[in-house]
Each structure stands twice: as C-alpha cells, then as structure tokens.
Tab-separated table of C-alpha atoms and ligand atoms in Angstrom:
chain	number	residue	atom	x	y	z
A	759	UNK	CA	112.204	111.138	-33.168
A	760	UNK	CA	115.494	110.530	-33.073
A	761	UNK	CA	118.521	110.745	-31.061
A	762	UNK	CA	121.648	112.500	-31.776
A	763	UNK	CA	124.589	110.181	-30.842
A	764	UNK	CA	125.765	106.754	-31.209
A	765	UNK	CA	124.478	104.513	-32.631
A	766	UNK	CA	122.477	101.717	-30.779
A	767	UNK	CA	125.220	99.742	-31.405
A	768	UNK	CA	127.971	101.193	-29.771
A	769	UNK	CA	125.562	102.393	-26.830
A	770	UNK	CA	126.060	100.293	-24.132
A	771	UNK	CA	123.870	97.665	-22.994
A	772	UNK	CA	121.255	99.037	-19.981
A	773	UNK	CA	121.759	97.075	-16.905
A	774	UNK	CA	119.490	95.119	-16.253
A	775	UNK	CA	115.780	95.387	-14.241
A	776	UNK	CA	112.480	97.027	-14.703
A	777	UNK	CA	111.982	100.491	-16.735
A	778	UNK	CA	108.595	101.719	-16.045
A	779	UNK	CA	108.178	105.105	-18.748
A	780	UNK	CA	105.561	106.922	-19.360
A	781	UNK	CA	104.430	107.525	-22.942
A	782	UNK	CA	102.148	110.927	-24.030
A	783	UNK	CA	98.841	111.156	-23.653
A	784	UNK	CA	97.517	112.591	-26.990
A	785	UNK	CA	100.651	114.530	-28.284
A	786	UNK	CA	103.956	112.270	-29.054
A	787	UNK	CA	106.261	114.659	-28.982
A	788	UNK	CA	105.782	114.270	-24.553
A	789	UNK	CA	108.000	111.370	-25.183
A	790	UNK	CA	111.454	112.293	-23.132
A	791	UNK	CA	114.748	112.196	-24.110
A	792	UNK	CA	115.652	109.141	-21.645
A	793	UNK	CA	112.104	107.188	-22.226
A	794	UNK	CA	114.063	107.320	-26.276
A	795	UNK	CA	116.900	106.739	-25.254
A	796	UNK	CA	116.187	103.363	-22.428
A	797	UNK	CA	113.190	101.758	-24.838
A	798	UNK	CA	116.049	101.991	-27.959
A	799	UNK	CA	118.536	100.313	-25.588
A	800	UNK	CA	116.065	97.599	-24.193
A	801	UNK	CA	115.584	93.993	-24.934
A	802	UNK	CA	111.918	94.309	-25.150
A	803	UNK	CA	109.125	95.707	-24.150
A	804	UNK	CA	106.221	94.440	-22.024
A	805	UNK	CA	103.205	96.576	-23.358
A	806	UNK	CA	98.844	96.061	-22.778
A	807	UNK	CA	98.636	95.908	-26.646
A	808	UNK	CA	100.971	94.738	-28.975
A	809	UNK	CA	99.666	97.300	-31.762
A	810	UNK	CA	99.227	100.605	-29.496
A	811	UNK	CA	102.952	100.366	-28.346
A	812	UNK	CA	103.912	99.059	-31.533
A	813	UNK	CA	102.760	102.468	-33.428
A	814	UNK	CA	104.978	104.658	-30.921
A	815	UNK	CA	108.291	102.830	-31.211
A	816	UNK	CA	107.655	102.379	-34.797
A	817	UNK	CA	107.000	106.747	-34.838
A	818	UNK	CA	110.383	107.022	-33.097
A	819	UNK	CA	112.298	104.480	-35.777
A	820	UNK	CA	112.851	101.250	-33.659
A	821	UNK	CA	111.247	98.100	-33.609
A	822	UNK	CA	112.027	95.918	-30.167
A	823	UNK	CA	110.496	92.524	-28.927
A	824	UNK	CA	106.910	93.383	-27.437
A	825	UNK	CA	105.369	91.380	-24.973
A	826	UNK	CA	101.400	91.514	-23.847
A	827	UNK	CA	101.252	92.316	-20.263
A	828	UNK	CA	97.696	92.704	-18.983
A	829	UNK	CA	94.862	93.040	-16.585
A	830	UNK	CA	94.734	89.345	-17.746
A	831	UNK	CA	97.905	88.253	-17.421
A	832	UNK	CA	98.410	85.608	-15.048
A	833	UNK	CA	100.839	85.155	-12.186
A	834	UNK	CA	102.493	83.188	-14.478
A	835	UNK	CA	102.954	85.350	-16.886
A	836	UNK	CA	104.529	87.766	-13.677
A	837	UNK	CA	106.723	85.009	-13.092
A	838	UNK	CA	108.653	84.634	-16.806
A	839	UNK	CA	108.705	88.843	-17.225
A	840	UNK	CA	110.706	89.161	-13.418
A	841	UNK	CA	112.257	85.386	-14.496
A	842	UNK	CA	113.415	87.890	-17.153
A	843	UNK	CA	114.278	90.810	-15.462
A	844	UNK	CA	117.558	89.276	-13.947
A	845	UNK	CA	119.614	89.570	-17.312
A	846	UNK	CA	117.840	91.912	-19.269
A	847	UNK	CA	116.562	95.122	-19.813
A	848	UNK	CA	112.720	95.100	-19.683
A	849	UNK	CA	111.025	98.483	-20.276
A	850	UNK	CA	106.944	98.841	-18.485
A	851	UNK	CA	105.171	101.493	-21.118
A	852	UNK	CA	100.658	101.079	-21.136
A	853	UNK	CA	99.012	102.761	-23.688
A	854	UNK	CA	99.252	105.951	-22.594
A	855	UNK	CA	100.302	108.092	-20.162
A	856	UNK	CA	102.054	106.500	-16.547
A	857	UNK	CA	101.471	103.330	-15.761
A	858	UNK	CA	99.835	101.626	-12.344
A	859	UNK	CA	98.151	104.729	-12.641
A	860	UNK	CA	94.838	103.293	-13.507
A	861	UNK	CA	97.037	101.255	-15.534
A	862	UNK	CA	98.483	97.855	-15.203
A	863	UNK	CA	101.420	97.311	-13.482
A	864	UNK	CA	101.202	96.856	-9.773
A	865	UNK	CA	101.509	93.272	-9.425
A	866	UNK	CA	104.522	93.029	-11.248
A	867	UNK	CA	106.389	96.109	-9.752
A	868	UNK	CA	105.166	94.456	-6.132
A	869	UNK	CA	106.805	91.890	-7.603
A	870	UNK	CA	109.683	92.264	-9.390
A	871	UNK	CA	111.385	94.288	-6.160
A	872	UNK	CA	110.524	91.122	-4.193
A	873	UNK	CA	112.616	89.461	-6.455
A	874	UNK	CA	115.350	92.008	-6.511
A	875	UNK	CA	114.909	93.245	-9.172
A	876	UNK	CA	116.029	96.754	-10.516
A	877	UNK	CA	113.343	98.728	-11.095
A	878	UNK	CA	113.901	102.637	-12.162
A	879	UNK	CA	110.884	104.809	-12.793
A	880	UNK	CA	111.001	106.773	-15.925
A	881	UNK	CA	109.220	110.327	-15.440
A	882	UNK	CA	106.445	111.619	-18.253
A	883	UNK	CA	103.040	112.351	-19.077
A	884	UNK	CA	99.913	111.449	-16.411
A	885	UNK	CA	96.533	112.913	-17.822
A	886	UNK	CA	95.612	113.579	-14.172
A	887	UNK	CA	98.958	115.949	-13.008
A	888	UNK	CA	98.255	117.306	-16.490
A	889	UNK	CA	94.152	118.142	-16.294
A	890	UNK	CA	95.409	119.880	-12.289
A	891	UNK	CA	97.523	121.546	-13.673
A	892	UNK	CA	95.589	123.568	-16.049
A	893	UNK	CA	92.357	123.151	-13.832
A	894	UNK	CA	93.199	126.232	-12.157
A	895	UNK	CA	91.960	124.389	-8.923
A	896	UNK	CA	93.856	124.438	-5.450
A	897	UNK	CA	97.117	121.870	-6.124
A	898	UNK	CA	98.499	122.125	-2.660
A	899	UNK	CA	96.072	118.594	-1.503
A	900	UNK	CA	94.876	116.861	-3.799
A	901	UNK	CA	93.799	113.238	-4.057
A	902	UNK	CA	93.573	111.204	-7.078
A	903	UNK	CA	91.293	108.293	-6.731
A	904	UNK	CA	90.816	106.879	-10.313
A	905	UNK	CA	87.283	105.545	-12.389
A	906	UNK	CA	84.361	106.342	-9.736
A	907	UNK	CA	81.913	103.405	-10.055
A	908	UNK	CA	79.427	103.170	-12.737
A	909	UNK	CA	76.993	102.341	-10.720
A	910	UNK	CA	74.802	105.303	-8.776
A	911	UNK	CA	74.711	104.067	-4.791
A	912	UNK	CA	78.232	102.843	-5.340
A	913	UNK	CA	79.604	106.709	-7.018
A	914	UNK	CA	76.991	108.706	-4.726
A	915	UNK	CA	78.652	106.824	-1.854
A	916	UNK	CA	82.432	107.456	-3.130
A	917	UNK	CA	82.509	110.969	-3.568
A	918	UNK	CA	80.810	111.327	0.111
A	919	UNK	CA	83.697	109.719	0.971
A	920	UNK	CA	86.908	110.830	-0.905
A	921	UNK	CA	84.839	114.176	-0.075
A	922	UNK	CA	86.431	113.946	3.221
A	923	UNK	CA	89.542	113.964	2.455
A	924	UNK	CA	88.899	118.194	1.718
A	925	UNK	CA	91.355	118.383	-1.429
A	926	UNK	CA	90.833	118.901	-5.608
A	927	UNK	CA	89.354	115.547	-6.493
A	928	UNK	CA	91.390	113.809	-9.098
A	929	UNK	CA	89.113	111.479	-11.818
A	930	UNK	CA	89.399	110.143	-14.280
A	931	UNK	CA	85.861	109.497	-16.982
A	932	UNK	CA	84.402	108.874	-19.626
A	933	UNK	CA	81.974	110.852	-22.388
A	934	UNK	CA	79.335	108.680	-21.673
A	935	UNK	CA	79.148	108.839	-18.353
A	936	UNK	CA	80.097	112.649	-18.140
A	937	UNK	CA	76.704	113.749	-17.509
A	938	UNK	CA	75.505	111.769	-14.917
A	939	UNK	CA	79.157	112.285	-12.791
A	940	UNK	CA	78.189	115.477	-12.545
A	941	UNK	CA	74.802	115.439	-12.167
A	942	UNK	CA	76.375	112.809	-8.725
A	943	UNK	CA	78.929	115.639	-8.433
A	944	UNK	CA	75.606	118.133	-8.188
A	945	UNK	CA	73.557	116.255	-5.651
A	946	UNK	CA	76.271	114.733	-3.467
A	947	UNK	CA	78.707	117.977	-2.619
A	948	UNK	CA	76.591	120.844	-3.893
A	949	UNK	CA	78.559	124.321	-4.501
A	950	UNK	CA	81.823	122.853	-5.847
A	951	UNK	CA	84.339	124.420	-8.188
A	952	UNK	CA	84.566	121.928	-10.602
A	953	UNK	CA	86.453	121.328	-13.621
A	954	UNK	CA	85.859	119.017	-16.960
A	955	UNK	CA	89.786	119.004	-18.974
A	956	UNK	CA	89.204	116.814	-21.951
A	957	UNK	CA	91.263	115.689	-24.636
A	958	UNK	CA	94.727	116.711	-23.005
A	959	UNK	CA	97.785	117.475	-25.031
A	960	UNK	CA	95.743	116.566	-28.788
A	961	UNK	CA	94.385	119.233	-30.546
A	962	UNK	CA	90.905	119.857	-29.449
A	963	UNK	CA	92.562	120.211	-25.999
A	964	UNK	CA	89.650	121.949	-23.386
A	965	UNK	CA	88.903	122.948	-19.231
A	966	UNK	CA	85.490	124.048	-18.992
A	967	UNK	CA	85.689	124.862	-15.002
A	968	UNK	CA	82.088	125.626	-13.399
A	969	UNK	CA	78.983	124.399	-11.475
A	970	UNK	CA	78.535	120.891	-11.389
A	971	UNK	CA	75.634	121.842	-12.605
A	972	UNK	CA	76.444	124.151	-14.770
A	973	UNK	CA	78.791	121.798	-16.415
A	974	UNK	CA	76.139	119.272	-17.176
A	975	UNK	CA	73.871	121.856	-18.670
A	976	UNK	CA	76.647	122.234	-21.243
A	977	UNK	CA	77.475	118.691	-21.607
A	978	UNK	CA	74.343	117.684	-22.544
A	979	UNK	CA	73.738	120.085	-25.405
A	980	UNK	CA	77.293	119.503	-26.732
A	981	UNK	CA	78.264	116.042	-25.741
A	982	UNK	CA	81.611	115.458	-25.518
A	983	UNK	CA	84.173	113.403	-27.515
A	984	UNK	CA	87.661	111.909	-26.123
A	985	UNK	CA	89.499	111.903	-23.406
A	986	UNK	CA	88.413	112.883	-19.712
A	987	UNK	CA	89.469	113.898	-16.895
A	988	UNK	CA	87.025	115.220	-13.952
A	989	UNK	CA	87.984	117.507	-10.802
A	990	UNK	CA	86.672	118.563	-7.843
A	991	UNK	CA	87.394	121.844	-5.629
A	992	UNK	CA	88.168	120.852	-1.942
A	993	UNK	CA	85.158	123.082	-0.247
A	994	UNK	CA	85.130	127.309	-0.515
A	995	UNK	CA	86.705	128.480	2.504
A	996	UNK	CA	84.952	131.837	2.180
A	997	UNK	CA	84.380	133.473	5.687
A	998	UNK	CA	80.318	132.793	6.085
A	999	UNK	CA	78.127	134.834	8.172
A	1000	UNK	CA	76.587	133.519	11.049
A	1001	UNK	CA	73.322	135.314	9.059
A	1002	UNK	CA	74.722	133.099	5.900
A	1003	UNK	CA	75.426	129.588	7.487
A	1004	UNK	CA	72.168	129.893	9.314
A	1005	UNK	CA	70.570	130.795	6.087
A	1006	UNK	CA	71.742	127.157	4.779
A	1007	UNK	CA	70.709	124.763	8.161
A	1008	UNK	CA	67.414	126.181	8.029
A	1009	UNK	CA	67.274	125.122	4.565
A	1010	UNK	CA	68.724	121.442	4.656
A	1011	UNK	CA	66.462	121.183	8.077
A	1012	UNK	CA	63.801	121.177	6.052
A	1013	UNK	CA	63.904	117.903	5.132
A	1014	UNK	CA	66.405	116.765	7.955
A	1015	UNK	CA	67.523	115.810	11.284
A	1016	UNK	CA	69.920	118.503	12.908
A	1017	UNK	CA	73.027	116.087	12.829
A	1018	UNK	CA	72.822	115.535	8.461
A	1019	UNK	CA	71.622	118.888	8.362
A	1020	UNK	CA	74.924	119.598	9.554
A	1021	UNK	CA	77.124	117.299	8.291
A	1022	UNK	CA	75.413	118.876	4.497
A	1023	UNK	CA	76.124	122.504	5.757
A	1024	UNK	CA	80.211	121.523	6.604
A	1025	UNK	CA	80.348	119.910	3.651
A	1026	UNK	CA	79.206	123.052	1.455
A	1027	UNK	CA	80.816	125.571	3.366
A	1028	UNK	CA	84.174	123.520	5.231
A	1029	UNK	CA	82.484	125.036	8.649
A	1030	UNK	CA	82.679	123.168	11.778
A	1031	UNK	CA	80.517	120.666	11.418
A	1032	UNK	CA	79.583	120.396	15.423
A	1033	UNK	CA	79.752	123.968	15.593
A	1034	UNK	CA	76.714	123.751	12.702
A	1035	UNK	CA	75.201	120.958	15.086
A	1036	UNK	CA	74.942	122.387	17.912
A	1037	UNK	CA	73.235	126.514	15.981
A	1038	UNK	CA	70.962	123.690	13.790
A	1039	UNK	CA	69.564	122.212	17.399
A	1040	UNK	CA	68.635	125.515	18.658
A	1041	UNK	CA	67.532	126.654	15.268
A	1042	UNK	CA	65.055	123.602	15.267
A	1043	UNK	CA	63.900	124.844	19.368
A	1044	UNK	CA	63.051	128.471	17.787
B	261	LIG	N1	97.990	105.551	-17.392
B	261	LIG	C1	97.114	107.257	-17.457
B	261	LIG	C2	97.738	108.405	-16.783
B	261	LIG	O1	99.237	108.165	-16.288
B	261	LIG	O2	97.234	108.459	-17.722
B	261	LIG	C3	95.826	106.538	-17.568
B	261	LIG	C4	94.656	105.639	-17.842
B	261	LIG	S1	93.562	105.179	-17.675
B	261	LIG	C5	93.194	104.196	-18.607
B	261	LIG	C6	92.714	106.386	-19.173
B	261	LIG	C7	91.450	108.110	-18.855
B	261	LIG	O3	92.104	108.038	-18.353
B	261	LIG	C8	91.194	108.358	-19.512
B	261	LIG	O4	89.887	107.664	-19.814
B	261	LIG	C9	90.619	109.524	-19.520
B	261	LIG	O5	90.049	109.460	-18.539
B	261	LIG	C10	91.938	109.564	-18.985
B	261	LIG	N2	92.714	110.341	-20.183
B	261	LIG	C11	93.829	109.831	-20.607
B	261	LIG	N3	94.370	110.342	-21.987
B	261	LIG	C12	93.947	111.656	-21.660
B	261	LIG	C13	93.383	112.951	-22.320
B	261	LIG	N4	94.513	113.117	-22.971
B	261	LIG	N5	93.056	113.904	-21.642
B	261	LIG	C14	91.864	113.679	-20.657
B	261	LIG	N6	92.451	112.201	-20.454
B	261	LIG	C15	92.931	112.297	-20.039
C-alpha cells in the first residue's frame, strides 16, 4: 500500500513524541491511511518483534529504524526511548492489533506522559472489538479481561468475579485451551450465550454462538486452529415465572445451602438474589 501525494522528503516532519499505532490483526488492508502516513514520516518504530514489523513495513514499501520494545524491556530501555521522544517521532506498534491491549506499552505510555512527552494514539484493529461487533451478543455493557488464567481454580474464580459486571465478557483465548475454558464456563455460568470468534479478518474467519457445552462438543470434534476471541453474554433477563425459578432453586437446593442456591440461580437468571434467598428458605421449610 502506498499513499499518493508528496514524497517522504517533501512531507513535513512529524512533531516529536510517542505515536501509538494499531496494526492489522490478519487482513493487511486494515492498516489506516493515517497510520501509513505517520509510519512513513516517523524517525523510528518501537516494536515487539522486529521481524514481524519489518514484514509489515516492507509490505507498505517503507524502511525505518526498528527498536525492540516488549515485556522483557527494562526501565533502562524505557528511559532511553523516552529521552529520544523529546526530539524524535517514535511509533509504538505490537505484532498485531492495538498496542497495550494484552500487549506491551502501558508503562511506556505512563512514563512518557510523566516525562511530558506528547502522546498520540492512532486507532485501528483490536480483536476484542472486532469479535464483539461480530458476535451478536449484547454490547451496551462489556468487560474485556484479557486472557483467562490457565490454572483451573484461578480461572473459575476469575469467571465468577467478572460475571458480577453484568455485561458481555470478552477474553482472548488460544486453540489448545479453548475447550477447557468452555467447560469452565459451563460449570461456572451455565445457560449463557457464548461466542467463539476465530481468525478474525482472515480467510477462515468464523463466529459460532451457542451454549458453552454445545461449543465444547463442537471444538472437541473439530480442534480449533488460529487465534480466538471468547465471549460470554450476560445472564438472560427473560421474564421467568415463579414456578421456573422454583424449579431451579429446588435443583440447586439438592446440593447447596439456601444462600448458595440463591446465588447460583441469581447468576443464571439475573433475578434478585435476596428475593431468591427468601424463596429458597421457604422451599427448604416445606
Ligand atoms: N493487541 C491485540 C489486539 O488489539 O487485539 C491483541 C494481542 S494478544 C497478545 C493476542 C490475542 O488476541 C490472540 O491470542 C487472540 O486471542 C486475539 N487475536 C488477535 N488476532 C486475532 C484474530 N485475527 N482473530 C481472533 N483473535 C485474535
């Protein structure tokens, strides 16, 4: 991709500072004109992996000094980079998508702002947002929580804690861990709508919605390849009859105390926990 108009040497130099730039998450057509313009005029690019960013720049017909900046970079690297930003325009990119979003850059931005460096963010692709817009799940309230913990207990706790947000939950996920996460969702938040968005913006893009149990069955049969955004819809706010709620409470009361049964049914249905607790106590008394 090239821009028509003045050549590099004719275009005015960029103001010094830090430019946070999103890069494509698959489809190279998703890099914006503004980002190509800034990349073509900057002094240097700070990136996670110089090979990955080198390929993108080559595709854009550009060549720039590349500085590695990733999770292993220390305070010294950051201080040197920020020093440079006082008189040079430095673009921060990650391997794919928006820097800082489950990617390096948070401390660099924080330190740059403290050092009075001008910081600008150039928007573009972000897998979480692309997945959410594609999923058909409610998007009036959503919580992005990065990757789920890999340990079972921590994952279970994270799901319960995030569910309190009463919003669509968005996680980044990998193929090998997907079925385990879906099983954990089925156990912790049963009955929710779940979406798996895979290979977004790429040739084999897919978005599949169902219960966690249905999706776990599917992906056990067809192990998923590629990159994944996993989303969980909020508890259904369908109007339930008292009899429906009673059925669920009776089921939960078989294995749990009234308070736990009420909490579980509240999570499943979105109904008020205190009202459910009072009803659970009544049912227990019968
Ligand atoms: N900063 C990036 C962003 O803005 O999306 C995310 C970086 S994070 C290290 C990488 C994770 O993002 C992947 O493991 C996957 O969960 C998700 N991801 C990135 N590209 C994706 C794609 N094309 N389709 C689905 N998920 C993707």
